[in-house]
mmCIF file of N, CA and C in Angstrom:
data_model
loop_
_atom_site.group_PDB
_atom_site.id
_atom_site.type_symbol
_atom_site.label_atom_id
_atom_site.label_comp_id
_atom_site.label_asym_id
_atom_site.label_seq_id
_atom_site.Cartn_x
_atom_site.Cartn_y
_atom_site.Cartn_z
ATOM 1 N N MET B 1 3.458 4.673 -19.845
ATOM 2 C CA MET B 1 4.203 5.091 -18.790
ATOM 3 C C MET B 1 5.283 3.999 -18.620
ATOM 4 N N HIS B 2 6.562 4.437 -18.387
ATOM 5 C CA HIS B 2 7.716 3.373 -18.183
ATOM 6 C C HIS B 2 8.017 3.389 -16.782
ATOM 7 N N LEU B 3 8.004 2.387 -16.199
ATOM 8 C CA LEU B 3 8.540 2.210 -14.882
ATOM 9 C C LEU B 3 9.790 1.077 -14.767
ATOM 10 N N HIS B 4 10.810 1.340 -14.140
ATOM 11 C CA HIS B 4 11.919 0.456 -14.061
ATOM 12 C C HIS B 4 11.472 -0.568 -13.218
ATOM 13 N N PRO B 5 11.738 -2.053 -13.560
ATOM 14 C CA PRO B 5 11.420 -3.004 -12.563
ATOM 15 C C PRO B 5 11.850 -2.975 -11.101
ATOM 16 N N ASP B 6 13.007 -2.318 -11.043
ATOM 17 C CA ASP B 6 13.663 -2.073 -9.661
ATOM 18 C C ASP B 6 12.788 -0.991 -8.797
ATOM 19 N N THR B 7 12.398 -0.137 -9.490
ATOM 20 C CA THR B 7 11.657 0.863 -8.973
ATOM 21 C C THR B 7 10.189 0.379 -8.400
ATOM 22 N N VAL B 8 9.641 -0.476 -9.149
ATOM 23 C CA VAL B 8 8.319 -1.124 -8.745
ATOM 24 C C VAL B 8 8.697 -2.101 -7.573
ATOM 25 N N LYS B 9 9.769 -2.818 -7.700
ATOM 26 C CA LYS B 9 10.100 -3.565 -6.500
ATOM 27 C C LYS B 9 10.346 -2.753 -5.209
ATOM 28 N N TYR B 10 11.067 -1.798 -5.357
ATOM 29 C CA TYR B 10 11.316 -0.721 -4.142
ATOM 30 C C TYR B 10 10.114 -0.335 -3.755
ATOM 31 N N ARG B 11 9.173 0.109 -4.489
ATOM 32 C CA ARG B 11 8.037 0.667 -3.930
ATOM 33 C C ARG B 11 7.159 -0.410 -3.358
ATOM 34 N N LEU B 12 7.143 -1.536 -3.814
ATOM 35 C CA LEU B 12 6.300 -2.543 -3.148
ATOM 36 C C LEU B 12 6.963 -3.034 -1.867
ATOM 37 N N ASN B 13 8.192 -3.109 -1.784
ATOM 38 C CA ASN B 13 8.937 -3.453 -0.482
ATOM 39 C C ASN B 13 8.642 -2.350 0.495
ATOM 40 N N ARG B 14 8.674 -1.041 0.020
ATOM 41 C CA ARG B 14 8.462 0.239 0.967
ATOM 42 C C ARG B 14 7.052 0.196 1.676
ATOM 43 N N LEU B 15 6.077 -0.329 0.707
ATOM 44 C CA LEU B 15 4.660 -0.269 1.138
ATOM 45 C C LEU B 15 4.608 -1.423 2.107
ATOM 46 N N ARG B 16 5.162 -2.499 1.978
ATOM 47 C CA ARG B 16 5.178 -3.516 3.101
ATOM 48 C C ARG B 16 5.780 -3.038 4.525
ATOM 49 N N GLU B 17 6.917 -2.340 4.108
ATOM 50 C CA GLU B 17 7.573 -1.857 5.404
ATOM 51 C C GLU B 17 6.667 -0.841 6.313
ATOM 52 N N LEU B 18 5.994 -0.069 5.451
ATOM 53 C CA LEU B 18 5.284 0.996 6.194
ATOM 54 C C LEU B 18 3.993 0.511 6.727
ATOM 55 N N SER B 19 3.307 -0.232 5.904
ATOM 56 C CA SER B 19 1.783 -0.567 6.367
ATOM 57 C C SER B 19 1.917 -2.134 6.784
ATOM 58 N N GLY B 20 2.696 -2.892 6.506
ATOM 59 C CA GLY B 20 2.510 -4.283 6.723
ATOM 60 C C GLY B 20 1.782 -5.012 5.766
ATOM 61 N N TRP B 21 1.473 -4.430 4.787
ATOM 62 C CA TRP B 21 0.682 -5.243 3.734
ATOM 63 C C TRP B 21 1.693 -5.620 2.684
ATOM 64 N N ASP B 22 1.794 -7.142 2.535
ATOM 65 C CA ASP B 22 2.524 -7.704 1.379
ATOM 66 C C ASP B 22 1.521 -8.082 0.424
ATOM 67 N N VAL B 23 1.617 -7.323 -0.740
ATOM 68 C CA VAL B 23 0.831 -7.344 -1.926
ATOM 69 C C VAL B 23 0.933 -8.817 -2.593
ATOM 70 N N HIS B 24 1.979 -9.759 -2.196
ATOM 71 C CA HIS B 24 1.964 -11.081 -3.087
ATOM 72 C C HIS B 24 1.194 -12.061 -2.118
ATOM 73 N N THR B 25 0.347 -11.646 -1.138
ATOM 74 C CA THR B 25 -0.739 -12.300 -0.443
ATOM 75 C C THR B 25 -2.054 -11.728 -0.687
ATOM 76 N N TRP B 26 -3.143 -12.493 -0.645
ATOM 77 C CA TRP B 26 -4.589 -12.041 -1.018
ATOM 78 C C TRP B 26 -5.002 -11.087 0.135
ATOM 79 N N HIS B 27 -4.536 -11.106 1.349
ATOM 80 C CA HIS B 27 -5.016 -10.184 2.347
ATOM 81 C C HIS B 27 -4.367 -9.036 1.936
ATOM 82 N N GLY B 28 -3.141 -8.866 1.953
ATOM 83 C CA GLY B 28 -2.213 -7.695 1.562
ATOM 84 C C GLY B 28 -2.677 -6.874 0.221
ATOM 85 N N LEU B 29 -2.804 -7.747 -0.775
ATOM 86 C CA LEU B 29 -3.238 -7.280 -2.164
ATOM 87 C C LEU B 29 -4.669 -6.472 -1.865
ATOM 88 N N SER B 30 -5.578 -7.213 -1.182
ATOM 89 C CA SER B 30 -7.049 -6.480 -1.045
ATOM 90 C C SER B 30 -6.835 -5.189 -0.005
ATOM 91 N N ALA B 31 -5.992 -5.437 0.923
ATOM 92 C CA ALA B 31 -5.858 -4.342 2.014
ATOM 93 C C ALA B 31 -5.509 -3.068 1.235
ATOM 94 N N SER B 32 -4.404 -3.283 0.328
ATOM 95 C CA SER B 32 -3.716 -2.199 -0.297
ATOM 96 C C SER B 32 -4.568 -1.694 -1.428
ATOM 97 N N LEU B 33 -5.504 -2.355 -1.890
ATOM 98 C CA LEU B 33 -6.322 -1.687 -2.684
ATOM 99 C C LEU B 33 -7.551 -1.030 -2.266
ATOM 100 N N LEU B 34 -8.241 -1.713 -1.176
ATOM 101 C CA LEU B 34 -9.369 -1.169 -0.503
ATOM 102 C C LEU B 34 -9.112 -0.126 0.635
ATOM 103 N N GLY B 35 -7.991 -0.425 1.516
ATOM 104 C CA GLY B 35 -7.689 0.507 2.478
ATOM 105 C C GLY B 35 -7.625 1.875 2.447
ATOM 106 N N PRO B 36 -6.903 2.479 1.265
ATOM 107 C CA PRO B 36 -6.988 3.914 1.059
ATOM 108 C C PRO B 36 -8.232 4.595 0.684
ATOM 109 N N GLY B 37 -9.025 3.914 -0.039
ATOM 110 C CA GLY B 37 -10.309 4.309 -0.530
ATOM 111 C C GLY B 37 -11.244 4.255 0.770
ATOM 112 N N LEU B 38 -11.155 3.406 1.491
ATOM 113 C CA LEU B 38 -11.934 3.281 2.815
ATOM 114 C C LEU B 38 -11.734 4.216 3.779
ATOM 115 N N ALA B 39 -10.333 4.556 3.911
ATOM 116 C CA ALA B 39 -9.942 5.695 4.941
ATOM 117 C C ALA B 39 -10.271 7.061 4.214
ATOM 118 N N GLN B 40 -10.202 7.172 3.112
ATOM 119 C CA GLN B 40 -10.642 8.530 2.488
ATOM 120 C C GLN B 40 -12.152 8.749 2.555
ATOM 121 N N ALA B 41 -12.856 7.853 2.556
ATOM 122 C CA ALA B 41 -14.319 7.918 2.891
ATOM 123 C C ALA B 41 -14.683 7.837 4.167
ATOM 124 N N GLY B 42 -13.802 7.967 5.074
ATOM 125 C CA GLY B 42 -14.184 7.917 6.513
ATOM 126 C C GLY B 42 -14.619 6.776 7.272
ATOM 127 N N ALA B 43 -14.328 5.625 6.637
ATOM 128 C CA ALA B 43 -14.729 4.140 7.064
ATOM 129 C C ALA B 43 -14.120 3.695 8.594
ATOM 130 N N PHE B 44 -12.866 4.352 8.793
ATOM 131 C CA PHE B 44 -12.419 4.156 9.953
ATOM 132 C C PHE B 44 -12.601 4.984 11.129
ATOM 133 N N GLY B 45 -13.585 5.910 11.003
ATOM 134 C CA GLY B 45 -14.042 6.760 12.162
ATOM 135 C C GLY B 45 -13.375 8.081 11.972
ATOM 136 N N PRO B 46 -13.665 9.070 12.742
ATOM 137 C CA PRO B 46 -13.301 10.422 12.640
ATOM 138 C C PRO B 46 -11.817 10.305 12.981
ATOM 139 N N GLN B 47 -10.961 11.256 12.380
ATOM 140 C CA GLN B 47 -9.558 11.453 12.774
ATOM 141 C C GLN B 47 -9.494 12.701 13.661
ATOM 142 N N GLU B 48 -8.613 12.461 14.656
ATOM 143 C CA GLU B 48 -8.390 13.320 15.529
ATOM 144 C C GLU B 48 -7.314 14.409 15.120
ATOM 145 N N ARG B 49 -7.326 15.649 15.307
ATOM 146 C CA ARG B 49 -6.432 16.569 14.713
ATOM 147 C C ARG B 49 -5.836 17.129 16.041
ATOM 148 N N GLY B 50 -4.492 17.127 16.005
ATOM 149 C CA GLY B 50 -3.826 17.655 17.212
ATOM 150 C C GLY B 50 -3.272 18.995 16.986
#
């Protein structure tokens, strides 16, 4: 798969803007890798549906 370096940079910056997770730090990297899986597994409690 080919990804242009500017695309990767944009996506990482966008992730930081939306989630506050900076993948250039240990905390941000681990949160970005583990967070979505934990959320999908329901580890953050039930979601309310409006």
